[in-house]
PDB file of C-alpha atoms in Angstrom:
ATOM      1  CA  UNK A 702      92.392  71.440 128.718  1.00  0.00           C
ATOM      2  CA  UNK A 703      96.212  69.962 128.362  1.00  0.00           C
ATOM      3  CA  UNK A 704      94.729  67.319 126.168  1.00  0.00           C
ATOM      4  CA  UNK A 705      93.215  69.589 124.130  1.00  0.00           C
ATOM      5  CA  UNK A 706      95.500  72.019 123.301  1.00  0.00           C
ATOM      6  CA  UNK A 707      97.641  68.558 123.209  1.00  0.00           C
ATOM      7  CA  UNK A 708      95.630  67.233 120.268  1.00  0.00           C
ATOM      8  CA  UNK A 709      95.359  70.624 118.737  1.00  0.00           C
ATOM      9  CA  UNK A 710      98.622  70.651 118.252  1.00  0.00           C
ATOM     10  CA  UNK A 711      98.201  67.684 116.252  1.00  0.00           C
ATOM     11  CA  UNK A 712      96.111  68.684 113.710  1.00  0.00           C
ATOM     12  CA  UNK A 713      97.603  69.367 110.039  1.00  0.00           C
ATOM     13  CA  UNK A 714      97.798  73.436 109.173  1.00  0.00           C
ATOM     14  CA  UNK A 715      98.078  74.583 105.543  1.00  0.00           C
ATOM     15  CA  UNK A 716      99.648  77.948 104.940  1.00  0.00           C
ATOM     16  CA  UNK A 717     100.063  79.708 101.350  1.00  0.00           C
ATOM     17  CA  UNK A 718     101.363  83.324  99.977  1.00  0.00           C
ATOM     18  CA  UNK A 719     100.870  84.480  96.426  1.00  0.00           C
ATOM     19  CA  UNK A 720     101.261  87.971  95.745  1.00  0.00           C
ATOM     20  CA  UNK A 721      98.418  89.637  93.247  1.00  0.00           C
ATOM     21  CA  UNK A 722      98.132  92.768  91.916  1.00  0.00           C
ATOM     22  CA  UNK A 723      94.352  93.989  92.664  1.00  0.00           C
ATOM     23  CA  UNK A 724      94.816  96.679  91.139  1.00  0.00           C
ATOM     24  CA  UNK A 725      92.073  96.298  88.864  1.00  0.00           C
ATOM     25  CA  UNK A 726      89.515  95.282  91.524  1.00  0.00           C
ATOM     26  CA  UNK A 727      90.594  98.406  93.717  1.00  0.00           C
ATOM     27  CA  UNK A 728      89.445 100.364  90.348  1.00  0.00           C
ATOM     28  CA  UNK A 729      86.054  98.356  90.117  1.00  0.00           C
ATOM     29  CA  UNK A 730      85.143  99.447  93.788  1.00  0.00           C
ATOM     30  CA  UNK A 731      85.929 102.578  93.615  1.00  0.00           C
ATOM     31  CA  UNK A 732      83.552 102.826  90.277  1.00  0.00           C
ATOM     32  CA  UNK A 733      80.927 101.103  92.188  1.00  0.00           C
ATOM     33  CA  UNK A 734      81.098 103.472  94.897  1.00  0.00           C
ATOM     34  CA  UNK A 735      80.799 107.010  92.054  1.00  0.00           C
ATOM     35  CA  UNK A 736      77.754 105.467  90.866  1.00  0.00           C
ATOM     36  CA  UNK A 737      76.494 104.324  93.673  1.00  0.00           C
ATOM     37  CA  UNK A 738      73.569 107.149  93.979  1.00  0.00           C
ATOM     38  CA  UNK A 739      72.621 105.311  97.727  1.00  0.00           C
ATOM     39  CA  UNK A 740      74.566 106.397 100.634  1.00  0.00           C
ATOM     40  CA  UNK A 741      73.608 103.506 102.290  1.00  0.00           C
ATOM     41  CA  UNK A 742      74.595 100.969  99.684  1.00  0.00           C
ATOM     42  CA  UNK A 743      78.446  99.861 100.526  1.00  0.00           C
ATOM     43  CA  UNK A 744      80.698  97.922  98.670  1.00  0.00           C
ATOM     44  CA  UNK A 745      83.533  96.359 100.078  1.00  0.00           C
ATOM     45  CA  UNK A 746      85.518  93.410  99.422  1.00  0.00           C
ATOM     46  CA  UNK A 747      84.559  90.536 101.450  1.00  0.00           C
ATOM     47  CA  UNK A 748      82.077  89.148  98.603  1.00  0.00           C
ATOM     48  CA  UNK A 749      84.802  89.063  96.023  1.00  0.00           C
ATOM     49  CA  UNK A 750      86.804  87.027  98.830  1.00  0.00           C
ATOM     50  CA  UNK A 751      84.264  84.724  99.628  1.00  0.00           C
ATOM     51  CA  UNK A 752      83.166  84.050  96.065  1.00  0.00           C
ATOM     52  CA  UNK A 753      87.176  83.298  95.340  1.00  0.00           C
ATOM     53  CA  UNK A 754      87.410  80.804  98.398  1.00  0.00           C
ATOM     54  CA  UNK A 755      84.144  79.016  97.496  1.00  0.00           C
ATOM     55  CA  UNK A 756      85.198  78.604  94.018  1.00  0.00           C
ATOM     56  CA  UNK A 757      88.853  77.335  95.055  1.00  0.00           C
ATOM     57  CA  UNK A 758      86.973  75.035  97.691  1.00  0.00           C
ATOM     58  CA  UNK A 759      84.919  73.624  94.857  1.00  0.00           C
ATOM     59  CA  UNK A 760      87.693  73.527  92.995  1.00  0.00           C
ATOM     60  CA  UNK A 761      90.309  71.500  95.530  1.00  0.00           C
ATOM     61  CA  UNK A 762      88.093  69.855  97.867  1.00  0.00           C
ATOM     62  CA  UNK A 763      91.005  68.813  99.889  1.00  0.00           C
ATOM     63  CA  UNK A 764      91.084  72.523 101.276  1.00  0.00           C
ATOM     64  CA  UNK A 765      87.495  72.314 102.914  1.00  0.00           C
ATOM     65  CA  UNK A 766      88.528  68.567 104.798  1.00  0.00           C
ATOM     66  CA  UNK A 767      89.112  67.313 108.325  1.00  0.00           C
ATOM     67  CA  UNK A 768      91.455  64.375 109.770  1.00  0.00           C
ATOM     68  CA  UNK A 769      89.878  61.139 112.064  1.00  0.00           C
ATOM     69  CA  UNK A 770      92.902  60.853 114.207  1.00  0.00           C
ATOM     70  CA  UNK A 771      91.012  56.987 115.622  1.00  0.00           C
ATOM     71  CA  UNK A 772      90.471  56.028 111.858  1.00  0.00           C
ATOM     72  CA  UNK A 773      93.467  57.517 110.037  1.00  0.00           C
ATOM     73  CA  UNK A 774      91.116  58.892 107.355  1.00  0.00           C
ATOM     74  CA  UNK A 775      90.768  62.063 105.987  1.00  0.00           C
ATOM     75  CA  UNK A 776      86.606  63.610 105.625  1.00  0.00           C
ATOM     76  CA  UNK A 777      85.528  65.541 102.588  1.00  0.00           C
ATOM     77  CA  UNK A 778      83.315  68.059 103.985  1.00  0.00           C
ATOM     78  CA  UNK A 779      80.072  68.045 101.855  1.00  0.00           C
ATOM     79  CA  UNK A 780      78.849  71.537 100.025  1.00  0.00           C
TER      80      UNK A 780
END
């Protein structure tokens, strides 16, 4: 377990902030939900924020990679 969390410790992070305004997207859901005639039908936004990652993934590979420690290479994860 110490050599995990060891090696864990290791491993490169990326961290980044950008402040958007959403207000227009707070707008769309709430227009989705008034003419939304099915109560069971929800909208929320977790499919806007995986659509946004996958296209930023697609767009900067680099994001969606993983470090060989043994072979000093970085690994472009596939699709």
């Amino acid at each position: 377990m110490i050599k995990s969390m060891s090696s864990a410790a290791k491993i490169p992070h990326f961290h980044y902030v950008e402040e958007i305004n959403c207000d227009a997207l707070v707008e769309l859901k709430s227009s989705f939900h008034n003419e939304n005639s099915d109560p069971d039908v929800k909208f929320t936004f977790l499919p806007i924020l995986i659509k946004s990652l996958s296209m930023a993934i697609s767009r900067y590979p680099w994001l969606n990679s993983s470090l060989n420690e043994e072979l000093n290479e970085v690994t472009l994860k596939g699709q």
